[in-house]
mmCIF file of C-alpha atoms in Angstrom:
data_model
loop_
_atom_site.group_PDB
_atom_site.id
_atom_site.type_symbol
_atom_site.label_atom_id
_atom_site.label_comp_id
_atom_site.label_asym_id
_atom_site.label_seq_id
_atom_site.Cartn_x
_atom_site.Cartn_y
_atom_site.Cartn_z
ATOM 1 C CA UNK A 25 -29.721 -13.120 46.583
ATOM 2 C CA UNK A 26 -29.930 -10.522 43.933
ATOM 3 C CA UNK A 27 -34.063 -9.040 42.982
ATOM 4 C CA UNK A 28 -32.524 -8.273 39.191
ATOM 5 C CA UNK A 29 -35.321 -10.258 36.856
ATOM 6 C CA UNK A 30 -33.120 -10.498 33.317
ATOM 7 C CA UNK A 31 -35.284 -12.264 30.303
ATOM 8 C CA UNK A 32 -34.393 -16.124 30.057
ATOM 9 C CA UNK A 33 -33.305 -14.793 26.540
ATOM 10 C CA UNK A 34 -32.594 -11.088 26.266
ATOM 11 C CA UNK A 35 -32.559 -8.756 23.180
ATOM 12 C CA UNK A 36 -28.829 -8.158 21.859
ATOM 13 C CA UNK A 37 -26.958 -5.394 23.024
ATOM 14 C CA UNK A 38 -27.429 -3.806 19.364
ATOM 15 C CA UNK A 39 -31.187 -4.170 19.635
ATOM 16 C CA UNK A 40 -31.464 -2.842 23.559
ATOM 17 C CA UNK A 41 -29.578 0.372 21.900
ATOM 18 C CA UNK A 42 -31.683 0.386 19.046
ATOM 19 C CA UNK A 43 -34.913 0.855 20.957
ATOM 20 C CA UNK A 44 -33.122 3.116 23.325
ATOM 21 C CA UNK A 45 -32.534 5.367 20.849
ATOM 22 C CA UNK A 46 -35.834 4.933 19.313
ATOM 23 C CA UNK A 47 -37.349 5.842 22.721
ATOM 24 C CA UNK A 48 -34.760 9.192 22.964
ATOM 25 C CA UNK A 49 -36.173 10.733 19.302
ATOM 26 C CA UNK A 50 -39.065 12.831 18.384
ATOM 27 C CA UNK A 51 -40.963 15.248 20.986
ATOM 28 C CA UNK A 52 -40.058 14.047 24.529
ATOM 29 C CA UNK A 53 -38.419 10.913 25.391
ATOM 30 C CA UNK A 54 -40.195 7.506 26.078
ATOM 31 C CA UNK A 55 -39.150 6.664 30.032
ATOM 32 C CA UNK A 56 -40.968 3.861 30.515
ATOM 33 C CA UNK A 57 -39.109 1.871 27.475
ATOM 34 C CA UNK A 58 -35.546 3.300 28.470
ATOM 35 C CA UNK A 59 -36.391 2.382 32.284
ATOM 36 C CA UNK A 60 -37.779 -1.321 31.369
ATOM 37 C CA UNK A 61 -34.472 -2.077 29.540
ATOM 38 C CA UNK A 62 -31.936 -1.023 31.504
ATOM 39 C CA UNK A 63 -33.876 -2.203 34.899
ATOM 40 C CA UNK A 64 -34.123 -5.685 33.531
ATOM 41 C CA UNK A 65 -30.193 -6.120 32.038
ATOM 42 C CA UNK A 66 -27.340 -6.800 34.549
ATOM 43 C CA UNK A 67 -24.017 -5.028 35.207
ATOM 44 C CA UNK A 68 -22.371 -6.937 31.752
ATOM 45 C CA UNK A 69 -25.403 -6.386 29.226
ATOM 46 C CA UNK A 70 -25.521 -2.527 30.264
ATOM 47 C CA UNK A 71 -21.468 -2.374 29.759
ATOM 48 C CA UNK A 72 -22.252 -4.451 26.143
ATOM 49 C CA UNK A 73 -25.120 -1.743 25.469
ATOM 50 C CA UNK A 74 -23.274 1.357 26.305
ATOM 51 C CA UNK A 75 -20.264 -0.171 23.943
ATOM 52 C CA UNK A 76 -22.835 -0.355 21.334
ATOM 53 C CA UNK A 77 -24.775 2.499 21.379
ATOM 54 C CA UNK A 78 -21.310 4.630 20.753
ATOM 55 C CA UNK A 79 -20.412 2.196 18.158
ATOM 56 C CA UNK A 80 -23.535 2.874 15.932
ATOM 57 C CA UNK A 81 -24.379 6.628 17.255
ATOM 58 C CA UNK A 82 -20.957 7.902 18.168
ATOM 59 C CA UNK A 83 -22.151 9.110 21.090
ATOM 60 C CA UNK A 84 -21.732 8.461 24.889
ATOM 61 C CA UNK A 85 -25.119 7.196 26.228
ATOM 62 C CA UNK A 86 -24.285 8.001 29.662
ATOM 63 C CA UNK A 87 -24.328 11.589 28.947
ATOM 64 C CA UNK A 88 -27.792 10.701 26.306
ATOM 65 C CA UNK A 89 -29.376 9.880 29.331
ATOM 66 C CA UNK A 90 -28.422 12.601 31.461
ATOM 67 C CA UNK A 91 -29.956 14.730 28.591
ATOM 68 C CA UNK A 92 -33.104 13.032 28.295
ATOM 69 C CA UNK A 93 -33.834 11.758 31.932
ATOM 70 C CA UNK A 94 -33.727 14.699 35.051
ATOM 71 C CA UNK A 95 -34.298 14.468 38.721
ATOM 72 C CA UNK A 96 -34.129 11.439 40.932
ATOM 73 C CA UNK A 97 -34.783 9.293 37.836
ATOM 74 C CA UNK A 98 -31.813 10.358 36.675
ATOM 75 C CA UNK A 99 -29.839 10.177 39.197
ATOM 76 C CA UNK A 100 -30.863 6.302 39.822
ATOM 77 C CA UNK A 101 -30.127 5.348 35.982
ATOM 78 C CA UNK A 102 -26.998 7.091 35.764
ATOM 79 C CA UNK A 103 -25.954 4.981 39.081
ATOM 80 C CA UNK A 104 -27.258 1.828 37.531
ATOM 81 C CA UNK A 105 -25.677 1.798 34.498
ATOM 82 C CA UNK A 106 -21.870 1.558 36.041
ATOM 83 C CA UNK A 107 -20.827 -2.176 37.357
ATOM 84 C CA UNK A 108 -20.647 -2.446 40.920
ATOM 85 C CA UNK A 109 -16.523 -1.064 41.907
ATOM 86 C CA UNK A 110 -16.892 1.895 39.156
ATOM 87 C CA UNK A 111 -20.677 2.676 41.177
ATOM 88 C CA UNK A 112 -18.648 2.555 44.595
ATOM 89 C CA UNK A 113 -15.957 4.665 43.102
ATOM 90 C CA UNK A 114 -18.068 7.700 41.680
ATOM 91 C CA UNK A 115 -20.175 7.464 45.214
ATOM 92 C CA UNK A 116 -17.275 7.479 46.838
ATOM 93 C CA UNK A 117 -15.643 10.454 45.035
ATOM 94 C CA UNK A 118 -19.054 12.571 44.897
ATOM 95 C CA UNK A 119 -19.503 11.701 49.138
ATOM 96 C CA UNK A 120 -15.769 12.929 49.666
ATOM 97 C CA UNK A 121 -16.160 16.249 47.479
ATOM 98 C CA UNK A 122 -18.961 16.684 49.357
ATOM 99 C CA UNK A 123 -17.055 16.351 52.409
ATOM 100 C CA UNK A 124 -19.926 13.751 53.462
ATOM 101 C CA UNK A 125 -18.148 11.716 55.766
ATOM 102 C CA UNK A 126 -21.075 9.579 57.173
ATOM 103 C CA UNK A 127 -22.113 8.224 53.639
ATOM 104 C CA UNK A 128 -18.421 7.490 52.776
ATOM 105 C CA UNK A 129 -17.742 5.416 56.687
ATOM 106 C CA UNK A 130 -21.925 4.151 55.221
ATOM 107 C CA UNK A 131 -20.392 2.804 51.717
ATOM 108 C CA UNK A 132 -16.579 2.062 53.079
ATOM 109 C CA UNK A 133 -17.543 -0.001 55.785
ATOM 110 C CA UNK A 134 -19.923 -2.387 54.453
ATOM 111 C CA UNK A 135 -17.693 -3.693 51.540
ATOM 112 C CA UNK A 136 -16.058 -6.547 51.273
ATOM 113 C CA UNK A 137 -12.341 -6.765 51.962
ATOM 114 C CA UNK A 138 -11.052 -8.094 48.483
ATOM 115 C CA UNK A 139 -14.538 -5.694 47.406
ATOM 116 C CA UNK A 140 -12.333 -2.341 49.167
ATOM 117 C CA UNK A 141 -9.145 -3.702 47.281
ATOM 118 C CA UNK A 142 -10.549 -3.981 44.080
ATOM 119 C CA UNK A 143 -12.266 -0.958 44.595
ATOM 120 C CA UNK A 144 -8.871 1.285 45.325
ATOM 121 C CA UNK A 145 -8.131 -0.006 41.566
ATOM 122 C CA UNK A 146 -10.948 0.989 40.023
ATOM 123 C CA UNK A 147 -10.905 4.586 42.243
ATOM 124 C CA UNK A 148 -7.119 5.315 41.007
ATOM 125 C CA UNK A 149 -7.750 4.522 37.092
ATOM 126 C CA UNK A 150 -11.066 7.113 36.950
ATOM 127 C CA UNK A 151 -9.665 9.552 38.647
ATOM 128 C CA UNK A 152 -5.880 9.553 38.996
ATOM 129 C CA UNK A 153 -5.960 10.147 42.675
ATOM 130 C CA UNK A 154 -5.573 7.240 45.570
ATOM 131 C CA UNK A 155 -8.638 6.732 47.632
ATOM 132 C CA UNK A 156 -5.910 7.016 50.795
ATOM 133 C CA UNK A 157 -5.176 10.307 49.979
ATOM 134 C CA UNK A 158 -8.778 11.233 49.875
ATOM 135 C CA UNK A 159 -9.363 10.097 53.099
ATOM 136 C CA UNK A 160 -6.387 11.021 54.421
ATOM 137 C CA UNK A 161 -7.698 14.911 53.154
ATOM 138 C CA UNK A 162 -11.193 14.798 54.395
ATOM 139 C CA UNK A 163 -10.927 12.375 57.311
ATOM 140 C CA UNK A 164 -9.476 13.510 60.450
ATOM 141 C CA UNK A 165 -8.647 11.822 63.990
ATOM 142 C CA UNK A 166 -9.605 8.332 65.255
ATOM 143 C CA UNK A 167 -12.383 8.366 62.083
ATOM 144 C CA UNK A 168 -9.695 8.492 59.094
ATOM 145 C CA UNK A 169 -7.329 5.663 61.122
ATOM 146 C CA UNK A 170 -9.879 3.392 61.040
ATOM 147 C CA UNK A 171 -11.270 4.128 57.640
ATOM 148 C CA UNK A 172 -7.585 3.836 56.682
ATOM 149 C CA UNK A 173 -7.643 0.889 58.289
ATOM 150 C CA UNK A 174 -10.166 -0.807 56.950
ATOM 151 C CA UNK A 175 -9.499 0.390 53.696
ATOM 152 C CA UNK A 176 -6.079 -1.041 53.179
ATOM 153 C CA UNK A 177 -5.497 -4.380 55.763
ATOM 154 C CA UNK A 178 -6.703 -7.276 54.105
ATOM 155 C CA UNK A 179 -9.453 -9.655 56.110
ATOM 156 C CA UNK A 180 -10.230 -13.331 55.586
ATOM 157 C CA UNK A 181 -13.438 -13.860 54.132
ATOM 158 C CA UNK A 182 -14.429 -17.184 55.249
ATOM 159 C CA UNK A 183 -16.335 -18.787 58.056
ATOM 160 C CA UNK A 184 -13.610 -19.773 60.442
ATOM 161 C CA UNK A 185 -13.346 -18.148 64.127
ATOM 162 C CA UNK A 186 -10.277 -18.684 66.756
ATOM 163 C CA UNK A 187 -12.702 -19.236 69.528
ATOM 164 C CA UNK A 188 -10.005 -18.882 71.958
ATOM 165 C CA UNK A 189 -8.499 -15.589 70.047
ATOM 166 C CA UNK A 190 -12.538 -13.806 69.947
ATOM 167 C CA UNK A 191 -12.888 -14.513 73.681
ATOM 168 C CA UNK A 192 -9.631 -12.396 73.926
ATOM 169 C CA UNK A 193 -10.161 -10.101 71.806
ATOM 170 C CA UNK A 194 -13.710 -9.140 73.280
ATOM 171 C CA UNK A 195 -11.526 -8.983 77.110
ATOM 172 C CA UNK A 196 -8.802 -6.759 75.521
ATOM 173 C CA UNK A 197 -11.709 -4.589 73.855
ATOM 174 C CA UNK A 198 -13.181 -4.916 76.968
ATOM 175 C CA UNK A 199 -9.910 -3.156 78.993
ATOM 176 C CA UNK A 200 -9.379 -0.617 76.078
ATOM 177 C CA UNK A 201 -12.386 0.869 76.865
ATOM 178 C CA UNK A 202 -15.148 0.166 79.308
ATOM 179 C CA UNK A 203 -12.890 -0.929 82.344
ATOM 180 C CA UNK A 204 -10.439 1.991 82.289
ATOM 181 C CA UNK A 205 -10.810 6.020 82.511
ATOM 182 C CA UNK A 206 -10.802 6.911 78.909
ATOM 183 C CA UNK A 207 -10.395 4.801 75.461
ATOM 184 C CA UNK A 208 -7.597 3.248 74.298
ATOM 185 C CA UNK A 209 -9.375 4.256 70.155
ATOM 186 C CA UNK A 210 -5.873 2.192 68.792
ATOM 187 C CA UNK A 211 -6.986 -1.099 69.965
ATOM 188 C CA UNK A 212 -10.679 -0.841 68.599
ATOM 189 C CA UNK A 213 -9.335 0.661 65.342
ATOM 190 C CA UNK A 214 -6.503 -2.653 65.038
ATOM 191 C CA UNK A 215 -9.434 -5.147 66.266
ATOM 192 C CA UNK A 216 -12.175 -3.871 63.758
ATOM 193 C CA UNK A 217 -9.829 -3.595 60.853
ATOM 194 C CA UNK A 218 -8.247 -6.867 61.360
ATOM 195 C CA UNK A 219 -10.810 -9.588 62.120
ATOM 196 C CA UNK A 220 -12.893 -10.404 59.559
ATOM 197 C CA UNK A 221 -17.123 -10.560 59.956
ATOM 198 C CA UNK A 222 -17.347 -13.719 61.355
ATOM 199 C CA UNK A 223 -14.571 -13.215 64.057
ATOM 200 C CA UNK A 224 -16.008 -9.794 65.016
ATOM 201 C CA UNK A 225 -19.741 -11.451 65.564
ATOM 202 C CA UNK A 226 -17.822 -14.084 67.633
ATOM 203 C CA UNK A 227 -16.429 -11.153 69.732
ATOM 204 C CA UNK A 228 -19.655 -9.838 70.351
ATOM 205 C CA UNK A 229 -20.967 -13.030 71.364
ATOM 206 C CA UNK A 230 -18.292 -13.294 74.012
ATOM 207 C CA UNK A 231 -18.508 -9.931 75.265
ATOM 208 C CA UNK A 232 -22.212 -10.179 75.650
ATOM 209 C CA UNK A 233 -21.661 -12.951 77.448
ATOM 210 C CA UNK A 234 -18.992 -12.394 79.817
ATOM 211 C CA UNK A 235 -20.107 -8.695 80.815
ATOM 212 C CA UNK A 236 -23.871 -8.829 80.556
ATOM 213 C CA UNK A 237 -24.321 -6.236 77.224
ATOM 214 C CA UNK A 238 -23.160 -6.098 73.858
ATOM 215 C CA UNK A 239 -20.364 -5.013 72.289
ATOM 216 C CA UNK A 240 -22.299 -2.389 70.248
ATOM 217 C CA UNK A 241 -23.562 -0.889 73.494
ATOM 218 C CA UNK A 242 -19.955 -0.473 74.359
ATOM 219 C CA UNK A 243 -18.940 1.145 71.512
ATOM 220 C CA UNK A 244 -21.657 3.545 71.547
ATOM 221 C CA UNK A 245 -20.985 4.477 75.146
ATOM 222 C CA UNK A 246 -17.335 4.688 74.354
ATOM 223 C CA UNK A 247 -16.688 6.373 71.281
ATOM 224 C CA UNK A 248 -18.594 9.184 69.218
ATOM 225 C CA UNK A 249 -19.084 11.206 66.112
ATOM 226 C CA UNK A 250 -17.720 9.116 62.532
ATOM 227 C CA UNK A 251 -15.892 6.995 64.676
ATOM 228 C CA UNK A 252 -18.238 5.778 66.431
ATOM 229 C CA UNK A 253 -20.035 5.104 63.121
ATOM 230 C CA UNK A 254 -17.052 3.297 61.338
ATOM 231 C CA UNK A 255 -17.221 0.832 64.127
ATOM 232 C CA UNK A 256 -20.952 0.632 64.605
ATOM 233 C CA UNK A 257 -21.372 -0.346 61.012
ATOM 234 C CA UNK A 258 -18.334 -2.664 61.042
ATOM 235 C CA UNK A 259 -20.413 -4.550 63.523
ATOM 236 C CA UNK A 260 -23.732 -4.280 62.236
ATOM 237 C CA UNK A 261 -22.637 -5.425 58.758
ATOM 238 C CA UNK A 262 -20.121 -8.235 60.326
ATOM 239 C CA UNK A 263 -23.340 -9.580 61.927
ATOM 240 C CA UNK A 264 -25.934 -9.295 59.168
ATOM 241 C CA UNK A 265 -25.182 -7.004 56.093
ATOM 242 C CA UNK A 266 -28.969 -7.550 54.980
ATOM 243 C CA UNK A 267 -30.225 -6.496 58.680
ATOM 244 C CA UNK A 268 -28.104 -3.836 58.325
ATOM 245 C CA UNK A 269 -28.801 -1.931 54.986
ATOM 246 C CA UNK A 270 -32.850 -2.712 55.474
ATOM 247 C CA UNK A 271 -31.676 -0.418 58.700
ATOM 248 C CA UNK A 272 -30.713 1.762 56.122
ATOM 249 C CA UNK A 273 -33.815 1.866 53.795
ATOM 250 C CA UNK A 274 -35.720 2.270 56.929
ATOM 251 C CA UNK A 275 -33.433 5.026 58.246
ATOM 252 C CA UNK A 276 -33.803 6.978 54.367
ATOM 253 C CA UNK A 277 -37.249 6.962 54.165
ATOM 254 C CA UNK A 278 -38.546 7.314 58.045
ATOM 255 C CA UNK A 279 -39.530 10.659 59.372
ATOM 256 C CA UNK A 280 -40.695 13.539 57.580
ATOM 257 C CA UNK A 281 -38.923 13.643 54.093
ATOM 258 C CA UNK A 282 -37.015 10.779 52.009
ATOM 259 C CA UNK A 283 -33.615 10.469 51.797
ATOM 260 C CA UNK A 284 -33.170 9.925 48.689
ATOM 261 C CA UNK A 285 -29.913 9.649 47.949
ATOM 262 C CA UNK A 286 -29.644 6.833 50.491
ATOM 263 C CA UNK A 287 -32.730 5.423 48.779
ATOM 264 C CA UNK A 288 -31.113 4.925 45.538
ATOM 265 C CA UNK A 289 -27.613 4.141 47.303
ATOM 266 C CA UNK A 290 -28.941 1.350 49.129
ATOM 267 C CA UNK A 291 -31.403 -0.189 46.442
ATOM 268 C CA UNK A 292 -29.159 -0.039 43.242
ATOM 269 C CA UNK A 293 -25.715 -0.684 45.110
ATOM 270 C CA UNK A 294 -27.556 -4.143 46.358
ATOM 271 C CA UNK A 295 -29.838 -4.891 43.656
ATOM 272 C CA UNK A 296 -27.230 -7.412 42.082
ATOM 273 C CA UNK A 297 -26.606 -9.108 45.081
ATOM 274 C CA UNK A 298 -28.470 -9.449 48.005
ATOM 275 C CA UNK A 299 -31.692 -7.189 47.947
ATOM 276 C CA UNK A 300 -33.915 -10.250 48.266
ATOM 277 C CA UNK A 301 -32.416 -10.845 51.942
ATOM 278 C CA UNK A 302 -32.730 -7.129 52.242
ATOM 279 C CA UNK A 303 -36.438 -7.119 51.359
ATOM 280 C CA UNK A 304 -36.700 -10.309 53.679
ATOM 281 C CA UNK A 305 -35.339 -8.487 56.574
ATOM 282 C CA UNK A 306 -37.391 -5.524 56.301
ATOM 283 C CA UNK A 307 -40.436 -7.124 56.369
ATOM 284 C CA UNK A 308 -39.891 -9.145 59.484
ATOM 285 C CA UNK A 309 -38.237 -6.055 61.480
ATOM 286 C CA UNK A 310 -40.879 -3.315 60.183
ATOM 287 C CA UNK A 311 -44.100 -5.333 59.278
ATOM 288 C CA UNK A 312 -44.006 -3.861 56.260
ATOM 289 C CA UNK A 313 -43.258 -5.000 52.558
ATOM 290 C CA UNK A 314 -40.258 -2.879 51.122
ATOM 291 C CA UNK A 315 -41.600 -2.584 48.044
ATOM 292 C CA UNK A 316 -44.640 -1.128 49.788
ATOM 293 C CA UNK A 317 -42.431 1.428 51.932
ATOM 294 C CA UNK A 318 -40.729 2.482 48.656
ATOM 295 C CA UNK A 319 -44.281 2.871 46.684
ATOM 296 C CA UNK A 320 -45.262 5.543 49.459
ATOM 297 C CA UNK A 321 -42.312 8.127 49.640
ATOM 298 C CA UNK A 322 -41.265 8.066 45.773
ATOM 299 C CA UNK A 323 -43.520 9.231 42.486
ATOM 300 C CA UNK A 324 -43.277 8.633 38.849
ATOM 301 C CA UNK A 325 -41.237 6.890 36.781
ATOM 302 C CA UNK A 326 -38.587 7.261 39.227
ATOM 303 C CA UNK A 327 -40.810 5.020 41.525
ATOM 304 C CA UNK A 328 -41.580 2.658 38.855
ATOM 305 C CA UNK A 329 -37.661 2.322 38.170
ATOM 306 C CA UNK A 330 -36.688 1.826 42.170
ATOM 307 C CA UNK A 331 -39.903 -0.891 42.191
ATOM 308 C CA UNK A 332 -38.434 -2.619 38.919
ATOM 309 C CA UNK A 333 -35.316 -3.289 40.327
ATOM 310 C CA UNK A 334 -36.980 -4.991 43.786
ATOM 311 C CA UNK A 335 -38.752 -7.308 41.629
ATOM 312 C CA UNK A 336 -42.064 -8.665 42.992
ATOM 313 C CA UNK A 337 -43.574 -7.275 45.722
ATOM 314 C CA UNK A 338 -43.377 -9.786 48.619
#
């Protein structure tokens, strides 16, 4: 369930980029309006107001708010304002130029299968490259098969298992790796990139259950480095994807220092549809409202942006 709160009856998409540029003129540019309208409009009213605001100002408002707007604020909006795939895609790209591996397994791995094939669209028409290619430049070993992988074999979405194909998946898992000298990485990477969510939590369940620990616990003993993360949040997303990314919020913000750019990732990425479960899950596991968490490592209008798209604090 998404946290976006949209009026019952918003402004047009000529008025939104009306006040918007109202807000940019004069001394200094008034945040608080600019963040209030664009935190409140989903992925389809910010396309309609970006086609206006060229239309009557000839001007890109993308790159208006990268002039007026600096810092983490900025770099929030500018995420915001693209619909979900084209957000993926420029993460993606800006992760891989980067050469930041663990956010692009992070972002690859908990999409979607049809979300990963519409995404290698959208990737290819902004910037005339295949996301394969990236990967296969950037990627290396056991990691960039089962990114690959994942990547490119379709999954079934729904909620059927093959009870009697999970139990042997979990014993052939089971022989690739714990019960021999060694690990057999082609069978995980075929398993995990094959079997959609609700097979894979079935495997677990079997595994668990036939040799006394889960199947995480054998992957982490197993395998290591990226690949060990591809599968680990293959699994953790299979099981729960809101469990998983509160992991993340918790994981960005514990410690000494915020992790910012996993902040925003996680919170905007999510924001459209499921960050209520998110917010849910992070309160039971951590005792501690999200909204609250978020209040305490983040400042300024860039707080009051990330706290307008959670909605109410609960």
């Amino acid at each position: 369930m998404a946290t976006l709160n949209v009026p019952p009856v918003p402004p047009s998409p000529r008025d939104d980029a009306i006040a918007l540029y109202t807000a940019f003129k004069g001394f200094g540019c008034d945040t608080g309006v600019v963040i209030n309208i664009l935190a409140h409009r989903d992925a389809t009213q910010r396309a309609y107001i970006q086609h206006e605001f060229r239309t009557m100002y000839s001007t890109d408002l993308l790159k208006r708010l990268s002039s007026e707007l600096s810092g983490k604020l900025e770099t929030a909006v500018l995420l915001w304002m693209h619909d979900p795939a084209g957000r993926d895609a420029l993460i993606l790209r800006q992760c891989l130029t980067a050469e930041n591996l663990e956010a692009t397994t992070e972002v690859l791995c908990s999409r979607t299968s049809s979300q990963l094939q519409y995404l290698r669209q959208v990737y290819h028409t902004k910037f005339g490259v295949y996301l394969e290619h990236e990967i296969e430049r950037y990627a290396s070993g056991d990691h960039k098969k089962m990114l690959l992988a994942y990547l490119t074999i379709p999954r079934s979405e729904g909620p059927e298992v093959n009870r009697e194909i999970a139990e042997m998946d979990a014993k052939v898992l089971y022989k690739a790796g714990e019960k021999r000298l060694g690990t057999d990485e082609k069978t995980f990477v075929q398993i995990f990139s094959e079997r959609s969510a609700a097979h894979l939590t079935a495997v677990d369940h079997y595994y668990n259950s036939m040799y006394g620990h889960s199947l995480k616990k054998a992957v982490k003993k197993e395998t290591s480095g990226n690949f060990a993360l591809s599968l680990l949040t293959i699994l953790q997303f299979s099981a729960n994807p809101a469990k998983y990314f509160a992991k993340m919020l918790r994981k960005a913000m514990k410690g000494l220092g915020t992790d910012d750019t996993r902040l925003i990732r996680v919170i905007v990425t999510r924001a459209e549809i499921d960050l209520q479960h998110i917010k849910a899950e992070y309160l039971k596991k951590y005792k501690k409202t999200l909204n609250d968490a978020v209040h305490s490592e983040t400042s300024g209008h860039y707080r009051a942006f990330l706290l307008l798209l959670l909605g109410p604090n609960q």
